[in-house]
């Protein structure tokens, strides 16, 4: 093709050939370049066995051969598939020139007066992502104190937490109704540690204040967002504030806040309207509730069915079943594609007021509409609502059938049950001491592409301990430790105490040794229970090993436990032996190890000064966590 372009350029410059004579030659040359191996070409195919055609005549335009296009793919479908693959790749991997800055241009200067922006999701990578995952693992294990300590200590490390990590532990404290801790963590991360909060951070803070009855403080946070934040309040912000105002008996201010939300260009959030409608219904003002409902219908064509559930519940409580069912039927007639959360609320209202058949019909309709990935009509909470209803009626076999029920409509797909759904039905069977069904469900959970979590194991172990199936409890507890799941102090002390009381002190020591080989290390109360149990059982060798392990891992030993160990070993004539272990480990912790890093002190200019460093005499710091980890974990977050 390069020779073809050169020939065209030469003809254009010199104009030596007439257009009539050049045209057939050029077209024939183009035909040769696009299809050099044509069997009908007299030049490239001198074999006389193939039919040959003459060179086209300049006087006969119809004699020009039609251009023949060759493909690099075996079919047009394959070429189309390749184009789609390239487009997908461009969406996932943008071209490098889109990511590179022009090296000739200087880097853009950041305006020093511009407000600092919170972290984006691109910051949650590498070590910061690993930190986030560790904190989330502790939260899932219900060890909020350890998660809080880990996140707080990381502020003074090279791997500072992102705003998402801070939000995770604050939200976990709120869900545990530890509102004071949630507020203190917000103060620590965002006001003292100079991490920039996002709107989720402020919403968590507002929610904590409102649930504690401090709605005025929540309003101050809202005004702070309007005045200083580089973003606007979200609909969730108004949901929390309107609910707090209504709970405080200030429904007029909640209406004013709704108007302010609409005036600022926010959409008509159905849950904000639902808060106000519920408030007016509780006051008996049906006219105002209907007025707000009509306004919601005018502002958005598709509104949340939770509003209908609120009206239904109020009508049922008033003893007006007909009006309640009319509200329900009016919602179904609109044929909205409702989210699972909305339908779950409707299920709960129907079941609460004895409309069993309507609830089961709605459940079947939800299963029929479940057509992922386009339509997600059910979730695990949907099954939990119906399974719990079966257990409430003592229909255990029907509960299993409901748990595995699928839709019958064309195109519907079965729901891929998650661990939360298995945990619910396992807990219900454990409450009724039907451990045979529990074993079957746990085996089914293990065979699927699901991993039992801390809740699963805790439920099983507690049930086995309650039924005096100590061997089964020991096996499940061992699996939990092998899976690397966190054993919180309250749960660990209870299980180890039960194992020791049932003659499994040695087995308990083996599990504790395995736990000590992983991070985070077991809490001091767990070691305390096992060491005391071993000494009481007369297993002093094993007890000595656990004490050595406890100190070697930097957990630390309390004065009360130290006195107990010295007294127990002294009674059997082995006091000098245990003193040697304690003194040796104390020397290791205080001399060979570097001092622990302490939280920095805040200077007047807002910066921090970190104290505590590695020794400067050439010794390398040993592997493992620094000493006094337990003391840092138990440090109060109220005074960071």
Tab-separated table of N, CA, C and O in Angstrom, residues 321-407:
chain	number	residue	atom	x	y	z
A	321	UNK	N	-59.667	-2.593	58.798
A	321	UNK	CA	-58.972	-3.531	57.920
A	321	UNK	C	-59.250	-3.242	56.451
A	321	UNK	O	-58.371	-3.389	55.595
A	322	UNK	N	-60.485	-2.798	56.141
A	322	UNK	CA	-60.854	-2.549	54.757
A	322	UNK	C	-59.990	-1.442	54.160
A	322	UNK	O	-59.466	-1.564	53.041
A	323	UNK	N	-59.828	-0.341	54.864
A	323	UNK	CA	-59.014	0.772	54.364
A	323	UNK	C	-57.548	0.354	54.207
A	323	UNK	O	-56.868	0.777	53.263
A	324	UNK	N	-57.071	-0.488	55.136
A	324	UNK	CA	-55.682	-0.931	55.048
A	324	UNK	C	-55.462	-1.766	53.794
A	324	UNK	O	-54.466	-1.576	53.073
A	325	UNK	N	-56.375	-2.686	53.504
A	325	UNK	CA	-56.206	-3.528	52.328
A	325	UNK	C	-56.430	-2.747	51.037
A	325	UNK	O	-55.834	-3.070	49.996
A	326	UNK	N	-57.259	-1.710	51.083
A	326	UNK	CA	-57.420	-0.866	49.902
A	326	UNK	C	-56.117	-0.134	49.576
A	326	UNK	O	-55.741	0.012	48.405
A	327	UNK	N	-55.423	0.303	50.600
A	327	UNK	CA	-54.126	0.950	50.380
A	327	UNK	C	-53.123	-0.040	49.795
A	327	UNK	O	-52.343	0.302	48.893
A	328	UNK	N	-53.172	-1.263	50.276
A	328	UNK	CA	-52.261	-2.289	49.764
A	328	UNK	C	-52.584	-2.626	48.305
A	328	UNK	O	-51.681	-2.735	47.463
A	329	UNK	N	-53.865	-2.770	47.975
A	329	UNK	CA	-54.242	-3.120	46.607
A	329	UNK	C	-53.950	-1.981	45.641
A	329	UNK	O	-53.578	-2.216	44.485
A	330	UNK	N	-54.096	-0.756	46.098
A	330	UNK	CA	-53.779	0.378	45.222
A	330	UNK	C	-52.298	0.403	44.861
A	330	UNK	O	-51.924	0.809	43.754
A	331	UNK	N	-51.460	-0.037	45.775
A	331	UNK	CA	-50.029	-0.111	45.482
A	331	UNK	C	-49.744	-1.214	44.463
A	331	UNK	O	-48.971	-1.021	43.523
A	332	UNK	N	-50.379	-2.374	44.634
A	332	UNK	CA	-50.129	-3.475	43.707
A	332	UNK	C	-50.648	-3.157	42.312
A	332	UNK	O	-50.059	-3.599	41.308
A	333	UNK	N	-51.745	-2.406	42.220
A	333	UNK	CA	-52.300	-2.081	40.909
A	333	UNK	C	-51.365	-1.201	40.085
A	333	UNK	O	-51.429	-1.199	38.857
A	334	UNK	N	-50.518	-0.443	40.739
A	334	UNK	CA	-49.569	0.401	40.004
A	334	UNK	C	-48.450	-0.412	39.366
A	334	UNK	O	-47.770	0.072	38.471
A	335	UNK	N	-48.240	-1.656	39.846
A	335	UNK	CA	-47.261	-2.588	39.266
A	335	UNK	C	-45.860	-1.981	39.225
A	335	UNK	O	-45.149	-2.041	38.235
A	336	UNK	N	-45.486	-1.362	40.337
A	336	UNK	CA	-44.131	-0.850	40.454
A	336	UNK	C	-43.159	-2.011	40.652
A	336	UNK	O	-43.500	-3.035	41.241
A	337	UNK	N	-41.945	-1.842	40.166
A	337	UNK	CA	-40.877	-2.786	40.467
A	337	UNK	C	-40.246	-2.366	41.787
A	337	UNK	O	-39.308	-1.570	41.824
A	338	UNK	N	-40.775	-2.885	42.859
A	338	UNK	CA	-40.344	-2.469	44.187
A	338	UNK	C	-39.064	-3.197	44.586
A	338	UNK	O	-38.819	-4.343	44.184
A	339	UNK	N	-38.271	-2.527	45.402
A	339	UNK	CA	-37.037	-3.119	45.889
A	339	UNK	C	-37.352	-4.172	46.945
A	339	UNK	O	-38.436	-4.160	47.555
A	340	UNK	N	-36.441	-5.108	47.194
A	340	UNK	CA	-36.694	-6.102	48.240
A	340	UNK	C	-36.954	-5.486	49.612
A	340	UNK	O	-37.752	-6.014	50.387
A	341	UNK	N	-36.301	-4.361	49.915
A	341	UNK	CA	-36.501	-3.734	51.222
A	341	UNK	C	-37.955	-3.291	51.383
A	341	UNK	O	-38.579	-3.472	52.438
A	342	UNK	N	-38.522	-2.712	50.314
A	342	UNK	CA	-39.917	-2.287	50.366
A	342	UNK	C	-40.852	-3.471	50.545
A	342	UNK	O	-41.757	-3.461	51.395
A	343	UNK	N	-40.643	-4.508	49.750
A	343	UNK	CA	-41.513	-5.692	49.854
A	343	UNK	C	-41.364	-6.370	51.210
A	343	UNK	O	-42.348	-6.902	51.753
A	344	UNK	N	-40.167	-6.368	51.762
A	344	UNK	CA	-39.994	-6.960	53.090
A	344	UNK	C	-40.801	-6.215	54.142
A	344	UNK	O	-41.376	-6.828	55.057
A	345	UNK	N	-40.861	-4.885	54.024
A	345	UNK	CA	-41.675	-4.100	54.956
A	345	UNK	C	-43.151	-4.445	54.815
A	345	UNK	O	-43.877	-4.578	55.813
A	346	UNK	N	-43.609	-4.621	53.584
A	346	UNK	CA	-45.000	-5.011	53.367
A	346	UNK	C	-45.277	-6.396	53.943
A	346	UNK	O	-46.338	-6.627	54.544
A	347	UNK	N	-44.332	-7.329	53.768
A	347	UNK	CA	-44.504	-8.666	54.339
A	347	UNK	C	-44.652	-8.605	55.855
A	347	UNK	O	-45.510	-9.278	56.438
A	348	UNK	N	-43.806	-7.802	56.489
A	348	UNK	CA	-43.856	-7.708	57.944
A	348	UNK	C	-45.190	-7.128	58.421
A	348	UNK	O	-45.762	-7.591	59.423
A	349	UNK	N	-45.702	-6.118	57.710
A	349	UNK	CA	-46.984	-5.526	58.109
A	349	UNK	C	-48.115	-6.525	57.924
A	349	UNK	O	-48.993	-6.670	58.801
A	350	UNK	N	-48.121	-7.243	56.813
A	350	UNK	CA	-49.183	-8.220	56.575
A	350	UNK	C	-49.152	-9.337	57.609
A	350	UNK	O	-50.198	-9.744	58.134
A	351	UNK	N	-47.967	-9.844	57.906
A	351	UNK	CA	-47.863	-10.919	58.893
A	351	UNK	C	-48.203	-10.428	60.296
A	351	UNK	O	-48.800	-11.158	61.100
A	352	UNK	N	-47.847	-9.199	60.586
A	352	UNK	CA	-48.101	-8.648	61.915
A	352	UNK	C	-49.592	-8.561	62.206
A	352	UNK	O	-50.019	-8.783	63.349
A	353	UNK	N	-50.365	-8.300	61.167
A	353	UNK	CA	-51.804	-8.090	61.369
A	353	UNK	C	-52.628	-9.257	60.845
A	353	UNK	O	-53.821	-9.095	60.547
A	354	UNK	N	-52.012	-10.432	60.734
A	354	UNK	CA	-52.765	-11.647	60.459
A	354	UNK	C	-53.137	-11.899	59.026
A	354	UNK	O	-53.928	-12.815	58.754
A	355	UNK	N	-52.632	-11.166	58.078
A	355	UNK	CA	-52.922	-11.381	56.667
A	355	UNK	C	-51.895	-12.370	56.090
A	355	UNK	O	-51.030	-12.033	55.291
A	356	UNK	N	-52.027	-13.619	56.534
A	356	UNK	CA	-51.038	-14.640	56.179
A	356	UNK	C	-51.077	-14.955	54.689
A	356	UNK	O	-50.028	-15.034	54.030
A	357	UNK	N	-52.274	-15.174	54.143
A	357	UNK	CA	-52.369	-15.577	52.750
A	357	UNK	C	-51.840	-14.487	51.823
A	357	UNK	O	-51.147	-14.773	50.839
A	358	UNK	N	-52.181	-13.232	52.117
A	358	UNK	CA	-51.670	-12.133	51.291
A	358	UNK	C	-50.148	-12.060	51.363
A	358	UNK	O	-49.488	-11.753	50.354
A	359	UNK	N	-49.585	-12.336	52.538
A	359	UNK	CA	-48.129	-12.314	52.673
A	359	UNK	C	-47.483	-13.424	51.843
A	359	UNK	O	-46.468	-13.199	51.158
A	360	UNK	N	-48.052	-14.624	51.898
A	360	UNK	CA	-47.488	-15.721	51.108
A	360	UNK	C	-47.657	-15.467	49.617
A	360	UNK	O	-46.775	-15.825	48.814
A	361	UNK	N	-48.766	-14.853	49.218
A	361	UNK	CA	-48.938	-14.516	47.804
A	361	UNK	C	-47.894	-13.498	47.347
A	361	UNK	O	-47.337	-13.614	46.246
A	362	UNK	N	-47.639	-12.508	48.191
A	362	UNK	CA	-46.620	-11.512	47.856
A	362	UNK	C	-45.243	-12.154	47.792
A	362	UNK	O	-44.433	-11.831	46.905
A	363	UNK	N	-44.968	-13.069	48.696
A	363	UNK	CA	-43.680	-13.765	48.687
A	363	UNK	C	-43.505	-14.563	47.386
A	363	UNK	O	-42.437	-14.533	46.759
A	364	UNK	N	-44.561	-15.265	46.964
A	364	UNK	CA	-44.482	-15.995	45.702
A	364	UNK	C	-44.296	-15.074	44.511
A	364	UNK	O	-43.549	-15.389	43.570
A	365	UNK	N	-44.960	-13.921	44.554
A	365	UNK	CA	-44.794	-12.959	43.465
A	365	UNK	C	-43.372	-12.415	43.419
A	365	UNK	O	-42.803	-12.220	42.329
A	366	UNK	N	-42.786	-12.194	44.577
A	366	UNK	CA	-41.400	-11.724	44.616
A	366	UNK	C	-40.452	-12.770	44.032
A	366	UNK	O	-39.515	-12.432	43.302
A	367	UNK	N	-40.677	-14.034	44.357
A	367	UNK	CA	-39.832	-15.088	43.798
A	367	UNK	C	-39.981	-15.175	42.285
A	367	UNK	O	-38.998	-15.407	41.564
A	368	UNK	N	-41.203	-14.998	41.780
A	368	UNK	CA	-41.419	-15.041	40.334
A	368	UNK	C	-40.734	-13.876	39.624
A	368	UNK	O	-40.292	-14.007	38.475
A	369	UNK	N	-40.659	-12.733	40.300
A	369	UNK	CA	-40.043	-11.546	39.689
A	369	UNK	C	-38.531	-11.512	39.828
A	369	UNK	O	-37.901	-10.592	39.303
A	370	UNK	N	-37.962	-12.488	40.532
A	370	UNK	CA	-36.516	-12.482	40.754
A	370	UNK	C	-35.821	-13.010	39.499
A	370	UNK	O	-35.806	-14.216	39.236
A	371	UNK	N	-35.250	-12.093	38.732
A	371	UNK	CA	-34.594	-12.444	37.472
A	371	UNK	C	-33.257	-11.721	37.384
A	371	UNK	O	-33.117	-10.741	36.637
A	372	UNK	N	-32.302	-12.152	38.198
A	372	UNK	CA	-31.003	-11.477	38.147
A	372	UNK	C	-30.315	-11.747	36.813
A	372	UNK	O	-30.595	-12.759	36.160
A	373	UNK	N	-29.428	-10.870	36.352
A	373	UNK	CA	-28.983	-9.647	37.061
A	373	UNK	C	-29.856	-8.435	36.809
A	373	UNK	O	-29.573	-7.361	37.325
A	374	UNK	N	-30.892	-8.564	35.988
A	374	UNK	CA	-31.710	-7.399	35.657
A	374	UNK	C	-32.627	-6.989	36.807
A	374	UNK	O	-32.788	-5.797	37.085
A	375	UNK	N	-33.238	-7.945	37.471
A	375	UNK	CA	-34.203	-7.639	38.530
A	375	UNK	C	-33.873	-8.448	39.771
A	375	UNK	O	-33.888	-9.687	39.738
A	376	UNK	N	-33.563	-7.744	40.845
A	376	UNK	CA	-33.342	-8.374	42.147
A	376	UNK	C	-34.587	-8.144	42.992
A	376	UNK	O	-34.800	-7.070	43.535
A	377	UNK	N	-35.432	-9.163	43.071
A	377	UNK	CA	-36.718	-9.000	43.746
A	377	UNK	C	-36.710	-9.496	45.179
A	377	UNK	O	-37.616	-9.143	45.948
A	378	UNK	N	-35.756	-10.320	45.568
A	378	UNK	CA	-35.690	-10.848	46.936
A	378	UNK	C	-34.261	-10.732	47.446
A	378	UNK	O	-33.310	-10.583	46.670
A	379	UNK	N	-34.121	-10.792	48.749
A	379	UNK	CA	-32.809	-10.904	49.380
A	379	UNK	C	-32.932	-11.870	50.552
A	379	UNK	O	-33.987	-12.456	50.792
A	380	UNK	N	-31.861	-12.036	51.285
A	380	UNK	CA	-31.883	-12.999	52.388
A	380	UNK	C	-32.858	-12.580	53.486
A	380	UNK	O	-33.452	-13.430	54.155
A	381	UNK	N	-33.069	-11.266	53.668
A	381	UNK	CA	-34.033	-10.819	54.670
A	381	UNK	C	-35.451	-11.245	54.308
A	381	UNK	O	-36.284	-11.482	55.199
A	382	UNK	N	-35.742	-11.326	53.017
A	382	UNK	CA	-37.064	-11.800	52.592
A	382	UNK	C	-37.315	-13.214	53.096
A	382	UNK	O	-38.363	-13.520	53.671
A	383	UNK	N	-36.337	-14.084	52.884
A	383	UNK	CA	-36.483	-15.461	53.352
A	383	UNK	C	-36.499	-15.520	54.875
A	383	UNK	O	-37.208	-16.342	55.466
A	384	UNK	N	-35.723	-14.655	55.516
A	384	UNK	CA	-35.706	-14.667	56.983
A	384	UNK	C	-37.084	-14.335	57.561
A	384	UNK	O	-37.518	-14.932	58.561
A	385	UNK	N	-37.779	-13.368	56.943
A	385	UNK	CA	-39.107	-12.995	57.432
A	385	UNK	C	-40.062	-14.175	57.353
A	385	UNK	O	-40.800	-14.486	58.313
A	386	UNK	N	-40.057	-14.866	56.218
A	386	UNK	CA	-40.999	-15.970	56.034
A	386	UNK	C	-40.580	-17.205	56.835
A	386	UNK	O	-41.437	-17.930	57.371
A	387	UNK	N	-39.279	-17.461	56.932
A	387	UNK	CA	-38.811	-18.599	57.731
A	387	UNK	C	-39.140	-18.388	59.198
A	387	UNK	O	-39.590	-19.318	59.901
A	388	UNK	N	-38.950	-17.188	59.685
A	388	UNK	CA	-39.280	-16.902	61.083
A	388	UNK	C	-40.774	-17.061	61.349
A	388	UNK	O	-41.175	-17.468	62.442
A	389	UNK	N	-41.591	-16.743	60.353
A	389	UNK	CA	-43.031	-16.947	60.512
A	389	UNK	C	-43.360	-18.437	60.641
A	389	UNK	O	-44.221	-18.829	61.433
A	390	UNK	N	-42.660	-19.269	59.872
A	390	UNK	CA	-42.875	-20.716	59.986
A	390	UNK	C	-42.488	-21.228	61.369
A	390	UNK	O	-43.194	-22.056	61.967
A	391	UNK	N	-41.375	-20.756	61.888
A	391	UNK	CA	-40.954	-21.177	63.227
A	391	UNK	C	-41.929	-20.666	64.286
A	391	UNK	O	-42.162	-21.340	65.299
A	392	UNK	N	-42.480	-19.483	64.053
A	392	UNK	CA	-43.443	-18.945	65.007
A	392	UNK	C	-44.671	-19.835	65.098
A	392	UNK	O	-45.268	-19.991	66.178
A	393	UNK	N	-45.030	-20.474	63.975
A	393	UNK	CA	-46.185	-21.377	63.943
A	393	UNK	C	-45.792	-22.829	64.195
A	393	UNK	O	-46.643	-23.720	64.028
A	394	UNK	N	-44.519	-23.067	64.561
A	394	UNK	CA	-44.030	-24.423	64.841
A	394	UNK	C	-44.110	-25.335	63.607
A	394	UNK	O	-44.245	-26.551	63.719
A	395	UNK	N	-43.992	-24.772	62.420
A	395	UNK	CA	-44.008	-25.545	61.175
A	395	UNK	C	-42.571	-25.676	60.679
A	395	UNK	O	-42.114	-24.916	59.818
A	396	UNK	N	-41.854	-26.643	61.206
A	396	UNK	CA	-40.417	-26.745	60.957
A	396	UNK	C	-40.116	-27.269	59.546
A	396	UNK	O	-39.202	-26.781	58.884
A	397	UNK	N	-40.858	-28.267	59.115
A	397	UNK	CA	-40.619	-28.777	57.763
A	397	UNK	C	-40.972	-27.729	56.718
A	397	UNK	O	-40.299	-27.603	55.684
A	398	UNK	N	-42.024	-26.945	56.981
A	398	UNK	CA	-42.378	-25.870	56.060
A	398	UNK	C	-41.307	-24.777	56.040
A	398	UNK	O	-41.107	-24.115	55.011
A	399	UNK	N	-40.618	-24.598	57.147
A	399	UNK	CA	-39.531	-23.614	57.181
A	399	UNK	C	-38.403	-24.021	56.231
A	399	UNK	O	-37.833	-23.173	55.523
A	400	UNK	N	-38.085	-25.333	56.209
A	400	UNK	CA	-37.048	-25.811	55.282
A	400	UNK	C	-37.490	-25.607	53.843
A	400	UNK	O	-36.713	-25.166	52.986
A	401	UNK	N	-38.767	-25.925	53.555
A	401	UNK	CA	-39.275	-25.748	52.192
A	401	UNK	C	-39.263	-24.276	51.791
A	401	UNK	O	-38.930	-23.947	50.641
A	402	UNK	N	-39.624	-23.415	52.716
A	402	UNK	CA	-39.598	-21.979	52.418
A	402	UNK	C	-38.175	-21.492	52.168
A	402	UNK	O	-37.937	-20.665	51.279
A	403	UNK	N	-37.250	-22.014	52.942
A	403	UNK	CA	-35.848	-21.603	52.793
A	403	UNK	C	-35.307	-21.962	51.411
A	403	UNK	O	-34.435	-21.253	50.883
A	404	UNK	N	-35.814	-23.022	50.822
A	404	UNK	CA	-35.321	-23.475	49.517
A	404	UNK	C	-36.302	-23.183	48.384
A	404	UNK	O	-36.120	-23.689	47.271
A	405	UNK	N	-37.304	-22.389	48.636
A	405	UNK	CA	-38.340	-22.145	47.644
A	405	UNK	C	-37.816	-21.274	46.507
A	405	UNK	O	-37.003	-20.356	46.722
A	406	UNK	N	-38.290	-21.549	45.298
A	406	UNK	CA	-37.900	-20.780	44.116
A	406	UNK	C	-39.166	-20.385	43.374
A	406	UNK	O	-40.255	-20.931	43.594
A	407	UNK	N	-39.029	-19.423	42.456
A	407	UNK	CA	-40.157	-18.966	41.673
A	407	UNK	C	-40.553	-19.963	40.597
A	407	UNK	O	-39.742	-20.792	40.152
